[in-house]
Each structure stands twice: as structure tokens, then as C-alpha cells.
Tab-separated table of C-alpha atoms in Angstrom:
chain	number	residue	atom	x	y	z
A	1	GLU	CA	37.380	-5.324	-17.515
A	2	VAL	CA	33.784	-6.607	-17.539
A	3	GLN	CA	33.581	-10.327	-18.620
A	4	LEU	CA	30.704	-12.543	-18.967
A	5	VAL	CA	30.883	-16.134	-19.950
A	6	GLU	CA	28.021	-18.265	-20.815
A	7	SER	CA	27.892	-22.149	-20.572
A	8	GLY	CA	25.347	-24.904	-20.546
A	9	GLY	CA	24.049	-24.979	-24.051
A	10	GLY	CA	23.716	-28.029	-26.253
A	11	LEU	CA	21.356	-30.278	-28.135
A	12	VAL	CA	18.113	-31.286	-26.365
A	13	GLN	CA	14.959	-32.894	-27.417
A	14	PRO	CA	11.695	-31.228	-27.570
A	15	GLY	CA	10.073	-31.229	-24.149
A	16	GLY	CA	13.505	-31.362	-22.509
A	17	SER	CA	15.267	-29.034	-20.044
A	18	LEU	CA	18.591	-27.173	-19.954
A	19	ARG	CA	20.154	-24.805	-17.479
A	20	LEU	CA	22.287	-21.960	-18.759
A	21	SER	CA	24.894	-20.214	-16.768
A	22	CYS	CA	26.714	-16.860	-17.025
A	23	ALA	CA	29.857	-16.330	-15.051
A	24	ALA	CA	30.610	-12.632	-14.372
A	25	SER	CA	33.788	-10.800	-13.591
A	26	GLY	CA	35.289	-7.384	-13.594
A	27	PHE	CA	32.460	-5.630	-11.837
A	28	THR	CA	30.438	-5.729	-8.706
A	29	PHE	CA	27.867	-8.266	-9.995
A	30	SER	CA	25.426	-7.872	-6.927
A	31	THR	CA	24.773	-4.268	-7.921
A	32	TYR	CA	23.493	-4.814	-11.477
A	33	TRP	CA	20.405	-6.016	-13.148
A	34	MET	CA	21.211	-8.801	-15.528
A	35	SER	CA	19.444	-9.759	-18.807
A	36	TRP	CA	19.171	-12.914	-21.051
A	37	VAL	CA	18.708	-12.089	-24.851
A	38	ARG	CA	18.485	-14.713	-27.554
A	39	GLN	CA	19.034	-14.921	-31.268
A	40	ALA	CA	17.641	-17.571	-33.452
A	41	PRO	CA	19.871	-18.815	-36.461
A	42	GLY	CA	19.827	-16.063	-39.023
A	43	LYS	CA	17.410	-13.922	-37.162
A	44	GLY	CA	17.353	-10.843	-35.097
A	45	LEU	CA	17.777	-10.260	-31.312
A	46	GLU	CA	14.931	-11.193	-28.876
A	47	TRP	CA	14.968	-10.024	-25.213
A	48	VAL	CA	14.038	-13.057	-23.011
A	49	ALA	CA	14.256	-12.117	-19.381
A	50	ASN	CA	15.895	-9.986	-16.751
A	51	ILE	CA	16.438	-9.888	-12.964
A	52	ARG	CA	16.916	-7.161	-10.495
A	53	HIS	CA	20.256	-6.945	-8.749
A	54	ASP	CA	18.922	-8.650	-5.610
A	55	GLY	CA	16.711	-11.123	-7.442
A	56	SER	CA	13.397	-9.671	-6.090
A	57	ASP	CA	12.075	-8.792	-9.503
A	58	LYS	CA	12.028	-10.843	-12.634
A	59	TYR	CA	10.555	-10.224	-16.105
A	60	TYR	CA	9.871	-12.342	-19.019
A	61	VAL	CA	8.803	-12.311	-22.597
A	62	ASP	CA	5.414	-13.986	-22.956
A	63	SER	CA	6.720	-16.854	-25.092
A	64	VAL	CA	8.825	-18.186	-22.195
A	65	LYS	CA	6.738	-17.346	-19.206
A	66	GLY	CA	5.867	-20.540	-17.201
A	67	ARG	CA	8.735	-22.422	-18.975
A	68	PHE	CA	11.844	-20.301	-18.287
A	69	THR	CA	13.005	-19.201	-14.888
A	70	ILE	CA	15.853	-16.551	-14.365
A	71	SER	CA	17.867	-16.681	-11.251
A	72	ARG	CA	21.201	-15.522	-9.758
A	73	ASP	CA	23.659	-16.334	-7.098
A	74	ASN	CA	25.502	-13.049	-6.081
A	75	ALA	CA	27.894	-14.871	-3.696
A	76	LYS	CA	29.147	-16.897	-6.819
A	77	ASN	CA	28.788	-13.951	-9.378
A	78	SER	CA	26.564	-16.119	-11.528
A	79	LEU	CA	23.393	-15.638	-13.632
A	80	PHE	CA	21.318	-18.754	-14.552
A	81	LEU	CA	18.351	-19.480	-16.978
A	82	GLN	CA	16.509	-22.682	-16.254
A	83	MET	CA	14.746	-23.724	-19.402
A	84	ASN	CA	11.899	-26.310	-19.339
A	85	ASN	CA	9.544	-27.887	-21.768
A	86	LEU	CA	11.827	-26.659	-24.525
A	87	ARG	CA	10.450	-26.263	-28.064
A	88	ALA	CA	12.082	-25.987	-31.456
A	89	GLU	CA	11.314	-22.371	-31.641
A	90	ASP	CA	13.698	-21.961	-28.469
A	91	THR	CA	16.670	-22.933	-30.831
A	92	ALA	CA	18.959	-19.836	-30.407
A	93	VAL	CA	22.179	-18.429	-29.316
A	94	TYR	CA	21.639	-17.248	-25.803
A	95	TYR	CA	23.477	-14.293	-24.468
A	96	CYS	CA	23.699	-12.981	-21.038
A	97	ALA	CA	24.148	-9.156	-20.721
A	98	ARG	CA	24.795	-6.734	-17.828
A	99	GLU	CA	22.077	-4.197	-17.109
A	100	ARG	CA	18.467	-3.590	-18.270
A	101	ALA	CA	20.103	-1.753	-21.245
A	102	CYS	CA	22.363	-4.553	-22.028
A	103	TYR	CA	25.852	-2.808	-21.674
A	104	ALA	CA	28.153	-5.776	-22.008
A	105	TRP	CA	27.496	-9.067	-23.488
A	106	GLY	CA	28.845	-12.641	-23.244
A	107	GLN	CA	29.892	-14.539	-26.294
A	108	GLY	CA	26.675	-16.665	-26.138
A	109	THR	CA	25.902	-20.387	-25.833
A	110	LEU	CA	23.986	-22.277	-28.539
A	111	VAL	CA	20.838	-24.129	-27.567
A	112	THR	CA	19.453	-26.461	-30.078
A	113	VAL	CA	16.005	-28.115	-29.666
A	114	SER	CA	15.628	-31.097	-31.967
A	115	SER	CA	14.733	-34.726	-32.179
B	1	ASP	CA	3.826	-4.640	-25.900
B	2	ILE	CA	5.882	-1.844	-27.447
B	3	GLN	CA	6.745	-2.366	-31.055
B	4	MET	CA	9.857	-1.162	-32.343
B	5	THR	CA	9.863	-0.499	-36.203
B	6	GLN	CA	13.359	-0.079	-37.532
B	7	SER	CA	14.083	1.065	-40.884
B	8	PRO	CA	15.535	0.493	-43.443
B	9	SER	CA	16.016	-3.313	-43.060
B	10	PHE	CA	18.802	-3.171	-45.559
B	11	LEU	CA	21.168	-0.344	-46.518
B	12	SER	CA	23.756	-0.318	-49.095
B	13	ALA	CA	26.271	2.510	-48.699
B	14	SER	CA	29.920	3.510	-49.549
B	15	VAL	CA	32.973	4.316	-47.398
B	16	GLY	CA	32.595	7.998	-46.382
B	17	ASP	CA	28.877	8.047	-46.700
B	18	ARG	CA	26.594	9.509	-44.040
B	19	VAL	CA	23.813	7.237	-43.145
B	20	THR	CA	20.872	7.422	-40.783
B	21	ILE	CA	18.925	4.420	-39.307
B	22	THR	CA	15.625	5.021	-37.682
B	23	CYS	CA	13.470	3.347	-34.967
B	24	ARG	CA	9.842	4.133	-34.203
B	25	ALA	CA	8.295	3.047	-30.990
B	26	SER	CA	4.551	2.172	-30.871
B	27	GLN	CA	4.296	4.336	-27.857
B	28	GLY	CA	6.290	6.883	-25.884
B	29	ILE	CA	9.437	5.353	-24.396
B	30	ARG	CA	10.992	8.711	-23.026
B	31	ASN	CA	14.766	8.141	-23.926
B	32	ASP	CA	15.013	4.554	-22.699
B	33	LEU	CA	16.610	3.268	-25.979
B	34	GLY	CA	19.999	1.782	-26.957
B	35	TRP	CA	21.625	1.190	-30.198
B	36	TYR	CA	23.793	-2.030	-30.766
B	37	GLN	CA	26.165	-3.147	-33.451
B	38	GLN	CA	26.575	-6.682	-34.415
B	39	LYS	CA	29.078	-8.429	-36.752
B	40	PRO	CA	28.754	-11.852	-38.059
B	41	GLY	CA	29.451	-14.495	-35.507
B	42	LYS	CA	29.965	-12.078	-32.786
B	43	ALA	CA	27.907	-10.724	-29.733
B	44	PRO	CA	26.280	-7.310	-30.199
B	45	LYS	CA	28.158	-4.278	-28.845
B	46	ARG	CA	26.314	-1.328	-27.403
B	47	LEU	CA	27.106	1.953	-29.050
B	48	ILE	CA	24.537	4.376	-27.693
B	49	TYR	CA	22.396	4.460	-24.485
B	50	THR	CA	19.697	6.720	-23.263
B	51	ALA	CA	19.046	7.499	-26.822
B	52	SER	CA	22.086	9.968	-27.338
B	53	SER	CA	24.934	9.009	-24.867
B	54	LEU	CA	27.869	7.702	-26.676
B	55	GLU	CA	29.499	4.652	-25.143
B	56	SER	CA	33.045	5.089	-23.987
B	57	GLY	CA	35.426	4.213	-26.708
B	58	VAL	CA	32.941	4.290	-29.531
B	59	PRO	CA	33.993	6.541	-32.292
B	60	SER	CA	32.367	10.085	-32.451
B	61	ARG	CA	31.239	9.475	-35.984
B	62	PHE	CA	28.338	7.415	-34.358
B	63	SER	CA	25.613	9.645	-32.940
B	64	GLY	CA	22.007	8.995	-31.554
B	65	SER	CA	19.113	11.255	-31.270
B	66	GLY	CA	15.539	11.304	-30.423
B	67	SER	CA	12.903	10.986	-27.521
B	68	GLY	CA	9.516	9.629	-27.115
B	69	THR	CA	8.648	7.636	-30.229
B	70	GLU	CA	11.278	8.533	-32.905
B	71	PHE	CA	14.968	7.812	-32.643
B	72	THR	CA	17.773	7.892	-35.127
B	73	LEU	CA	21.457	6.524	-35.199
B	74	THR	CA	23.682	8.241	-37.601
B	75	ILE	CA	27.086	7.358	-38.737
B	76	SER	CA	28.605	10.579	-40.186
B	77	SER	CA	31.286	8.981	-42.308
B	78	LEU	CA	31.188	5.285	-42.892
B	79	GLN	CA	34.273	3.414	-42.387
B	80	PRO	CA	35.069	-0.195	-43.475
B	81	GLU	CA	34.629	-1.591	-40.039
B	82	ASP	CA	31.052	-0.220	-39.652
B	83	PHE	CA	29.490	-2.624	-42.148
B	84	ALA	CA	27.450	-4.757	-39.688
B	85	THR	CA	23.875	-5.180	-38.509
B	86	TYR	CA	22.451	-2.501	-36.151
B	87	TYR	CA	19.660	-2.966	-33.656
B	88	CYS	CA	17.679	-0.614	-31.414
B	89	LEU	CA	16.361	-1.908	-28.008
B	90	GLN	CA	13.668	-0.102	-25.823
B	91	TYR	CA	13.998	-0.796	-22.219
B	92	ASN	CA	11.227	1.450	-20.978
B	93	SER	CA	8.558	-1.088	-20.674
B	94	TYR	CA	8.214	-4.826	-20.415
B	95	PRO	CA	8.695	-6.841	-22.451
B	96	HIS	CA	11.788	-4.991	-23.700
B	97	THR	CA	11.848	-5.197	-27.432
B	98	PHE	CA	14.363	-4.869	-30.031
B	99	GLY	CA	13.856	-3.451	-33.614
B	100	GLN	CA	14.159	-6.093	-36.448
B	101	GLY	CA	17.651	-4.903	-37.393
B	102	THR	CA	19.389	-2.940	-40.126
B	103	LYS	CA	21.959	-4.733	-42.269
B	104	LEU	CA	24.527	-2.281	-43.623
B	105	GLU	CA	26.349	-3.422	-46.539
B	106	ILE	CA	29.103	-2.202	-48.776
B	107	LYS	CA	27.953	-0.763	-52.028
């Protein structure tokens, strides 16, 4: 069974940093693209970033370019999202998902950016 | 960026009704589209991929169609567990983009 478990969310001040993690199991992690998607409170889904199976290609939504970095450790079946210079508008539940087409999703981790 | 215009934003329907949700892409995306169901407080669940392929384990009352710029999700006979919010996602071009969602409510 495919399982994705996010962690690392929390309360951070504007301008601060957080690193989200996603632990994957139940499939061969190193052969799949992985994605991050977020959902602000009461709002719709927003695609954030994704990364090729070997880490050689990474793509981002414009609003996070230069601030967020997606990465992965295939030896540890883990996906990461380093978030720097956080803004209030980054407040959201962050989900990791398998594949570019988001086949399976984790339960999400809440990031709150507030002073 | 490709804009995904989803309609309607809200839909009120009864158990047993047939409902259709539409997503229009601002430019052609071939069939690189998925449909997702989200219930309150839960992660989304993929129902359909490549516009018309039904995810394993998803009831056959769900179906998807379309190609290019116009896509539909149809639920042939609504069941109580289908009341949720539905989203489309295009993964043809970067940045990938979701429709704004359709909240399906019980009439």
C-alpha cells in the first residue's frame, strides 16, 4: 500500500524558514516523480513544485521560485521542501503526492506564517 | 500559464441525480488531466487520470471525458458519499494548475 507521511509543519514568523519532509513507503520511491501541493485555509488546491525521480529536474510555481527548494533522498525514500523567506500567504496545509498527476497523497502538514 | 476554468463552483443535487462538472483549459493540454475528490479535513483522492481513465477501486458511476481544452467529470447516480469538493488538475505544462473547485452539496 502506498503511504506518504508529511512532517515539519508549524508556526513560523514572516521571513522565517521551515523544512517539510515526506516519508514514502509501499512503492519504489526512486522511480517516481514527486509533487508538493498546498491548500490555504478554506481555499482550493495549488500546485507548488515537483521533482523528477532522479532529482535532475525541478519545477516551481512562480510565487515560490527563489524561496522554496524541492529535493529528495532516494536512499531514504524521502521528499523535502525547504521553505525560506516565508510570507503570510504561504500559510496552508502542504501535501506531498506521488507522480506528476498526483496519484496518492499524504495527510498533509499545516504551515502557519504569522507574527 | 494555463488557466483551468471549472464550472459550476457550487452544485446542489439529490441522491440519484446525474451531475456533470466541466473544466476548460485556456490552451490545449491533450488528455493530461486528472479529477480529484476532497472531503472536509481529508486529503484529495484521485478519481480519474489521463482525462478518462478510472482509478482502481473508484465506483463506475464516475466517468471522465474530453481532450484538448474541454473536459467533464460525470457522476451517473449520486450517492450520499459523493457529496464533496471536486477539482481538476492539468499536468501538461508548467506550472501545473488546478481548477478552482466544485462543491457538491445535498439538495
